[in-house]
Amino acid sequence: MVTTPFVRGHPESLARLIDAARDTSPIAGLTHNFYRYPARFSPKLVRAAIDAFTEPGDLVLDPFVGGGTTLVEAMVSGRHAVGTDISALATFVSEVKTAIYSDRDLAKLQRWCEGIAEGNNTCKPVAIDAYYEEAGYTKHLDSAANWHLKKAIVQAMATASKLKPKRLEDFARCVLLRTSQWALNGRKKLPSIADFRAMLVTDATAMIEGARELRQTILASGYGFTDITCLNRTTKGLESDATFADGRRPRLVVTSPPYPGVHVLYHRWQVDGRKETPAPFWIANRLDGDGAAYYTMGARTKELNSYFANLKASLQSVAALCDRDTMIVQVVAFSKPEWQLSRYLSVADDVGLDECLLPSGTDTSDGRLWRTVPNRRWYADQRGRTNGSQEVVLFHRRRGA
């Protein structure tokens, strides 16, 4: 009879991890609210995992980095970190959220913030980027309801493009990304131009303060600035990336991969009802990929064969990067957990990863750590329909560890 091993760690650290997983307070602090990336990771859960399984100076890996939560929490905890994502939008957001801005940088951004509204006039002509326009990146933004907001975005982007060095332009584009998401994505009633301008200033001010808080928190920690790397690439073959050529291995892998069978728009906004637009990539000045299946590891077919084939390739590369001291923590939700969870675990087993259970404190029938995430537009449940998504926190170690 095979006995499932337990997660190794100090009891108090593991108890804090359970509490953090079940914490439902809003995401806040540092640079975490720069952009509402879909399926956002819980900073408290990530911090608890970092505290439980690593020491300052260790390397943390997030192979599906999304909005960069893991990287930010690693920075303020004195850990080095590598984050990878197939989405250029994800790595753009992660790079902005983990950049360190000097007082001079922030003062320049503050002046840009103060001048945003003054230079925004929809009566003035604008120059549209021909490449993005012809490639369809502004699709569905020329309707009678949206054109004035599109024009305001273009004018603000023009002022952002004048900022130097490039990290300041990227910061300003991220401000526009955040405000434009608020103005356009899933809105039944669009804001006025005056409201859009006001929110731009509000968002810019909040983000400048968030960037200042991140730098000050790192300095106050005494750990100093650590190495943070963002890679825009697939997880498959990651073990061969030059980033790991020096042989260093992560002490912790903490991530939230695409959820099997759960429809999440990582790469689009919905405007004019449910019409999808790749406008986020246009605003970020990044290139889009190849449709929903590109970002979710496979189309949502009944069997999800392409998803699990891609998952296997990804986990093989993750396993190749790990040694016997590495803890792998994954947060996953399922559209049909009654069969998808077992198949997910079977894939992990096939690539040489052994599941570990927490020794106590989960209080669930299967011994796993489940968490509820309220207020999501999509859901996956464990025991029938609920008000929020049910995610499970899975723990693995490389076989033989």
Coordinates of C-alpha atoms in Angstrom, one line a residue:
M1 CA 0.0 0.0 0.0
V2 CA 1.4 3.4 -1.0
T3 CA 1.2 6.1 1.7
T4 CA 0.8 9.7 0.6
P5 CA 3.7 11.7 2.2
F6 CA 3.0 14.8 4.3
V7 CA 4.2 18.3 3.5
R8 CA 7.4 19.0 5.5
G9 CA 7.5 22.2 7.4
H10 CA 7.2 24.0 10.8
P11 CA 3.7 23.5 12.2
E12 CA 3.2 27.2 12.7
S13 CA 4.3 28.0 9.2
L14 CA 1.9 25.4 7.8
A15 CA -1.0 26.7 9.9
R16 CA -0.3 30.2 8.6
L17 CA -0.4 28.8 5.1
I18 CA -3.8 27.3 5.6
D19 CA -5.1 30.6 7.1
A20 CA -3.7 32.5 4.2
A21 CA -5.3 30.2 1.6
R22 CA -8.7 30.7 3.2
D23 CA -8.3 34.5 3.6
T24 CA -11.0 36.3 1.5
S25 CA -9.9 39.9 2.0
P26 CA -9.5 42.0 -1.1
I27 CA -6.1 42.0 -2.8
A28 CA -4.3 45.2 -1.8
G29 CA -0.9 46.8 -1.2
L30 CA 2.4 47.2 -3.0
T31 CA 1.9 47.0 -6.8
H32 CA -0.6 44.1 -6.7
N33 CA -3.5 46.3 -8.0
F34 CA -1.7 47.7 -11.0
Y35 CA -3.9 45.6 -13.3
R36 CA -6.7 43.1 -12.7
Y37 CA -5.2 40.1 -14.4
P38 CA -7.8 37.3 -14.6
A39 CA -7.6 34.6 -11.9
R40 CA -5.4 36.7 -9.8
F41 CA -3.2 34.9 -7.3
S42 CA -3.6 35.6 -3.6
P43 CA -0.5 37.6 -2.3
K44 CA -1.1 36.3 1.2
L45 CA -1.1 32.7 0.0
V46 CA 2.1 33.2 -2.0
R47 CA 3.8 35.0 0.9
A48 CA 2.8 32.2 3.3
A49 CA 4.3 29.6 0.9
I50 CA 7.5 31.6 0.5
D51 CA 7.8 31.8 4.3
A52 CA 7.1 28.2 4.9
F53 CA 9.4 26.6 2.3
T54 CA 12.2 29.0 1.5
E55 CA 14.9 31.2 3.2
P56 CA 16.1 34.6 2.1
G57 CA 18.4 34.3 -0.9
D58 CA 16.6 31.2 -2.3
L59 CA 15.1 31.1 -5.8
V60 CA 11.4 31.0 -6.4
L61 CA 9.9 30.0 -9.7
D62 CA 6.4 30.8 -11.1
P63 CA 6.1 29.1 -14.5
F64 CA 2.6 30.6 -15.2
V65 CA 3.4 34.1 -13.7
G66 CA 0.2 35.9 -14.9
G67 CA 0.0 39.3 -13.2
G68 CA 3.4 38.8 -11.3
T69 CA 2.1 38.3 -7.8
T70 CA 4.7 35.7 -7.0
L71 CA 7.5 38.0 -8.2
V72 CA 6.4 40.9 -6.1
E73 CA 6.1 38.8 -2.9
A74 CA 9.5 37.3 -3.6
M75 CA 11.0 40.7 -3.9
V76 CA 9.8 41.9 -0.5
S77 CA 10.8 38.6 1.1
G78 CA 14.4 38.8 0.0
R79 CA 14.1 35.9 -2.5
H80 CA 15.3 35.8 -6.1
A81 CA 12.5 34.9 -8.6
V82 CA 11.9 33.8 -12.2
G83 CA 8.5 34.1 -13.7
T84 CA 7.5 32.9 -17.2
D85 CA 4.4 33.2 -19.2
I86 CA 3.4 32.6 -22.8
S87 CA 1.4 35.8 -22.8
A88 CA 3.3 39.0 -23.6
L89 CA 0.6 40.9 -21.7
A90 CA 1.4 38.9 -18.6
T91 CA 5.1 39.6 -18.8
F92 CA 4.5 43.3 -19.5
V93 CA 2.4 43.7 -16.4
S94 CA 4.8 41.6 -14.3
E95 CA 7.8 43.7 -15.5
V96 CA 6.1 47.0 -14.6
K97 CA 5.0 45.7 -11.2
T98 CA 8.5 44.6 -10.3
A99 CA 10.4 47.6 -11.6
I100 CA 12.1 49.8 -9.1
Y101 CA 11.5 53.5 -9.6
S102 CA 13.7 56.2 -8.1
D103 CA 12.3 59.4 -6.6
R104 CA 13.3 61.1 -9.8
D105 CA 11.3 58.6 -11.8
L106 CA 8.2 58.9 -9.6
A107 CA 8.4 62.7 -9.8
K108 CA 8.5 62.6 -13.6
L109 CA 5.5 60.2 -13.6
Q110 CA 3.7 62.5 -11.2
R111 CA 4.2 65.4 -13.7
W112 CA 2.9 63.2 -16.5
C113 CA -0.1 62.3 -14.3
E114 CA -0.9 65.9 -13.7
G115 CA -0.8 66.7 -17.4
I116 CA -2.9 63.8 -18.6
A117 CA -6.3 65.5 -18.4
E118 CA -5.0 68.8 -19.9
G119 CA -3.8 67.1 -23.1
N120 CA -6.9 64.9 -23.6
N121 CA -9.3 66.5 -26.0
T122 CA -11.4 64.3 -28.2
C123 CA -12.0 67.2 -30.6
K124 CA -8.4 67.1 -31.7
P125 CA -7.2 64.7 -34.5
V126 CA -5.2 61.7 -33.5
A127 CA -2.7 59.5 -35.2
I128 CA -3.6 55.8 -35.1
D129 CA -0.8 53.2 -35.1
A130 CA -1.3 51.6 -38.6
Y131 CA 0.1 48.2 -37.6
Y132 CA -2.2 47.6 -34.6
E133 CA -5.2 49.0 -36.5
E134 CA -4.8 46.8 -39.5
A135 CA -4.0 43.8 -37.4
G136 CA -7.3 44.2 -35.6
Y137 CA -6.0 45.1 -32.1
T138 CA -8.6 47.8 -31.8
K139 CA -11.5 45.6 -32.9
H140 CA -14.9 46.7 -31.8
L141 CA -13.6 50.0 -30.4
D142 CA -15.0 52.1 -33.3
S143 CA -18.7 51.7 -32.5
A144 CA -20.8 54.7 -31.7
A145 CA -20.5 53.8 -28.0
N146 CA -16.7 53.3 -27.9
W147 CA -15.0 55.6 -30.4
H148 CA -14.7 58.6 -28.0
L149 CA -13.0 56.4 -25.4
K150 CA -10.7 54.9 -28.0
K151 CA -9.7 58.4 -29.1
A152 CA -9.0 59.4 -25.4
I153 CA -6.8 56.3 -25.0
V154 CA -4.9 57.1 -28.2
Q155 CA -4.2 60.7 -27.0
A156 CA -3.0 59.4 -23.6
M157 CA -0.8 56.8 -25.2
A158 CA 0.8 59.6 -27.3
T159 CA 1.9 61.4 -24.1
A160 CA 3.1 58.1 -22.5
S161 CA 5.3 57.4 -25.6
K162 CA 7.3 60.6 -24.9
L163 CA 8.4 59.4 -21.5
K164 CA 12.0 58.3 -21.2
P165 CA 13.5 55.9 -20.2
K166 CA 11.3 53.1 -21.5
R167 CA 10.4 51.8 -18.1
L168 CA 8.5 55.1 -17.5
E169 CA 6.6 54.7 -20.8
D170 CA 5.7 51.2 -19.7
F171 CA 4.5 52.4 -16.4
A172 CA 2.3 55.0 -18.1
R173 CA 1.0 52.4 -20.5
C174 CA 0.1 50.2 -17.5
V175 CA -1.9 53.1 -16.0
L176 CA -3.8 53.3 -19.3
L177 CA -4.3 49.6 -19.3
R178 CA -5.8 49.7 -15.8
T179 CA -8.1 52.6 -16.5
S180 CA -9.1 51.4 -19.9
Q181 CA -10.0 48.0 -18.4
W182 CA -12.2 49.8 -15.9
A183 CA -13.8 51.9 -18.7
L184 CA -14.4 49.2 -21.3
N185 CA -14.3 45.7 -20.1
G186 CA -17.7 44.2 -19.4
R187 CA -19.3 47.6 -18.9
K188 CA -23.1 48.0 -19.6
K189 CA -22.8 51.7 -19.2
L190 CA -19.6 53.4 -20.4
P191 CA -18.1 56.3 -18.4
S192 CA -18.0 59.8 -19.8
I193 CA -14.7 61.2 -21.1
A194 CA -14.6 63.4 -18.0
D195 CA -14.9 60.4 -15.8
F196 CA -12.3 58.5 -17.8
R197 CA -9.8 61.4 -17.4
A198 CA -10.5 61.6 -13.7
M199 CA -10.0 57.9 -13.3
L200 CA -6.7 58.1 -15.2
V201 CA -5.4 60.6 -12.7
T202 CA -6.7 58.5 -9.8
D203 CA -5.2 55.3 -11.1
A204 CA -1.8 57.0 -11.9
T205 CA -1.6 58.5 -8.4
A206 CA -2.4 55.2 -6.7
M207 CA 0.1 53.3 -8.9
I208 CA 2.8 55.8 -8.2
E209 CA 2.2 55.4 -4.5
G210 CA 2.2 51.6 -4.9
A211 CA 5.6 51.7 -6.7
R212 CA 7.0 53.9 -3.9
E213 CA 5.6 51.5 -1.3
L214 CA 7.3 48.5 -3.0
R215 CA 10.7 50.2 -3.0
Q216 CA 10.4 51.4 0.6
T217 CA 9.2 48.0 1.8
I218 CA 12.2 46.3 0.2
L219 CA 14.6 48.8 1.7
A220 CA 13.0 48.5 5.1
S221 CA 13.3 44.7 5.0
G222 CA 17.0 44.8 5.1
Y223 CA 17.3 42.1 2.4
G224 CA 18.2 44.4 -0.4
F225 CA 17.2 44.2 -4.0
T226 CA 17.0 40.7 -5.4
D227 CA 17.2 39.3 -9.0
I228 CA 13.8 39.2 -10.7
T229 CA 13.5 37.7 -14.2
C230 CA 10.4 37.8 -16.5
L231 CA 10.5 35.4 -19.5
N232 CA 7.9 35.6 -22.2
R233 CA 7.9 32.0 -23.3
T234 CA 6.2 28.6 -22.9
T235 CA 7.0 26.5 -19.8
K236 CA 7.8 23.5 -22.1
G237 CA 11.5 23.3 -22.4
L238 CA 12.2 25.8 -19.6
E239 CA 14.9 23.6 -18.1
S240 CA 17.0 24.4 -21.2
D241 CA 16.6 28.2 -20.9
A242 CA 19.8 30.2 -20.5
T243 CA 18.4 31.6 -17.3
F244 CA 19.1 28.2 -15.6
A245 CA 22.5 27.6 -17.3
D246 CA 24.3 28.2 -14.0
G247 CA 22.6 25.2 -12.5
R248 CA 20.6 27.0 -9.9
R249 CA 17.4 25.3 -8.8
P250 CA 14.3 26.8 -7.3
R251 CA 13.6 26.0 -3.7
L252 CA 10.0 26.7 -4.3
V253 CA 7.7 26.6 -7.3
V254 CA 4.4 28.4 -6.6
T255 CA 2.0 28.9 -9.4
S256 CA -1.5 28.9 -10.7
P257 CA -1.7 27.3 -14.2
P258 CA -4.7 27.7 -16.5
Y259 CA -7.7 25.9 -15.1
P260 CA -8.9 22.8 -17.1
G261 CA -12.3 23.4 -18.7
V262 CA -12.8 26.8 -17.1
H263 CA -13.3 29.7 -19.6
V264 CA -11.0 32.6 -18.6
L265 CA -10.3 35.5 -20.9
Y266 CA -6.6 36.0 -20.2
H267 CA -6.1 37.8 -23.5
R268 CA -9.2 39.8 -24.3
W269 CA -11.7 42.3 -23.0
Q270 CA -15.4 42.2 -23.7
V271 CA -16.9 45.3 -25.1
D272 CA -20.4 46.1 -26.6
G273 CA -21.9 43.2 -24.8
R274 CA -19.8 40.1 -25.3
K275 CA -17.6 41.2 -28.3
E276 CA -14.0 40.4 -27.6
T277 CA -11.2 42.8 -28.3
P278 CA -7.4 42.3 -28.0
A279 CA -7.0 46.0 -27.1
P280 CA -5.0 45.2 -23.9
F281 CA -2.0 44.2 -26.1
W282 CA -2.4 47.4 -28.2
I283 CA -2.2 49.6 -25.1
A284 CA 0.7 47.6 -23.7
N285 CA 2.5 47.8 -27.1
R286 CA 2.9 44.0 -27.1
L287 CA 1.9 41.3 -29.6
D288 CA -0.9 38.9 -29.1
G289 CA -0.7 35.1 -29.4
D290 CA -3.1 32.8 -31.2
G291 CA -6.5 32.8 -29.6
A292 CA -7.9 31.4 -26.4
A293 CA -6.5 27.9 -26.7
Y294 CA -3.0 29.4 -26.9
Y295 CA -3.3 30.9 -23.4
T296 CA -5.3 28.1 -21.7
M297 CA -3.1 25.1 -22.9
G298 CA -5.9 23.8 -25.1
A299 CA -9.4 24.2 -26.4
R300 CA -12.3 23.4 -24.1
T301 CA -13.2 20.0 -25.6
K302 CA -15.1 17.5 -23.5
E303 CA -12.0 15.3 -22.9
L304 CA -9.5 18.2 -22.6
N305 CA -6.8 15.9 -24.2
S306 CA -4.8 18.9 -25.6
Y307 CA -4.9 20.6 -22.2
F308 CA -3.5 17.6 -20.3
A309 CA -0.9 16.9 -23.0
N310 CA 0.3 20.5 -22.6
L311 CA 0.1 20.2 -18.9
K312 CA 2.3 17.1 -19.0
A313 CA 4.9 18.8 -21.1
S314 CA 4.9 21.8 -18.7
L315 CA 5.2 19.7 -15.6
Q316 CA 8.0 17.6 -17.1
S317 CA 10.0 20.8 -17.5
V318 CA 9.2 22.0 -14.0
A319 CA 10.2 18.6 -12.5
A320 CA 13.5 18.7 -14.5
L321 CA 14.3 22.0 -12.8
C322 CA 13.5 20.7 -9.3
D323 CA 15.7 18.8 -6.8
R324 CA 14.8 17.0 -3.7
D325 CA 14.5 20.2 -1.6
T326 CA 12.0 21.9 -3.9
M327 CA 8.4 22.2 -2.9
I328 CA 5.9 22.6 -5.8
V329 CA 2.7 24.5 -4.8
Q330 CA -0.1 24.8 -7.4
V331 CA -3.5 26.5 -7.1
V332 CA -6.0 25.0 -9.5
A333 CA -9.7 25.1 -10.1
F334 CA -11.8 22.7 -12.2
S335 CA -15.0 22.9 -14.2
K336 CA -15.7 19.3 -13.4
P337 CA -13.5 18.3 -10.4
E338 CA -15.1 14.8 -10.1
W339 CA -12.9 13.6 -12.9
Q340 CA -10.5 16.4 -13.8
L341 CA -8.7 16.5 -10.4
S342 CA -7.8 12.8 -10.6
R343 CA -6.5 13.2 -14.2
Y344 CA -4.5 16.3 -13.2
L345 CA -2.9 14.3 -10.4
S346 CA -2.3 11.4 -12.7
V347 CA -0.3 13.7 -15.1
A348 CA 1.8 14.9 -12.2
D349 CA 2.5 11.4 -11.1
D350 CA 3.5 10.4 -14.7
V351 CA 6.2 13.0 -14.8
G352 CA 7.6 11.9 -11.4
L353 CA 5.9 14.2 -8.9
D354 CA 4.5 12.8 -5.7
E355 CA 1.6 14.6 -4.1
C356 CA 2.0 15.6 -0.4
L357 CA -0.8 16.4 2.0
L358 CA -0.7 18.8 4.9
P359 CA -0.4 16.9 8.1
S360 CA -3.4 18.6 9.7
G361 CA -5.8 21.6 9.7
T362 CA -7.5 21.2 6.3
D363 CA -10.7 19.7 7.7
T364 CA -11.8 18.4 4.3
S365 CA -12.9 14.9 3.4
D366 CA -10.1 14.4 0.9
G367 CA -7.4 15.9 3.1
R368 CA -6.6 18.6 0.6
L369 CA -6.6 22.3 1.1
W370 CA -9.6 23.9 -0.7
R371 CA -10.2 27.6 -0.8
T372 CA -13.2 29.8 -1.9
V373 CA -12.5 32.8 -4.1
P374 CA -15.6 35.0 -4.1
N375 CA -16.8 37.5 -6.7
R376 CA -15.5 35.9 -9.9
R377 CA -17.3 36.1 -13.2
W378 CA -16.7 32.4 -13.8
Y379 CA -16.8 29.5 -11.4
A380 CA -15.7 26.0 -10.7
D381 CA -17.1 24.1 -7.8
Q382 CA -16.2 21.1 -5.7
R383 CA -19.7 20.1 -4.4
G384 CA -22.2 21.9 -6.6
R385 CA -22.7 25.5 -7.6
T386 CA -21.5 28.1 -5.1
N387 CA -21.1 31.8 -5.0
G388 CA -17.4 31.7 -5.6
S389 CA -14.8 29.5 -7.3
Q390 CA -13.4 26.6 -5.4
E391 CA -9.7 26.2 -5.9
V392 CA -7.5 23.4 -4.5
V393 CA -3.9 24.0 -3.3
L394 CA -1.8 21.0 -4.4
F395 CA 1.6 20.2 -3.0
H396 CA 4.1 18.0 -4.8
R397 CA 7.8 17.0 -4.5
R398 CA 10.0 15.3 -7.1
R399 CA 9.8 11.6 -6.7
G400 CA 12.5 10.2 -4.4
A401 CA 12.8 13.4 -2.4

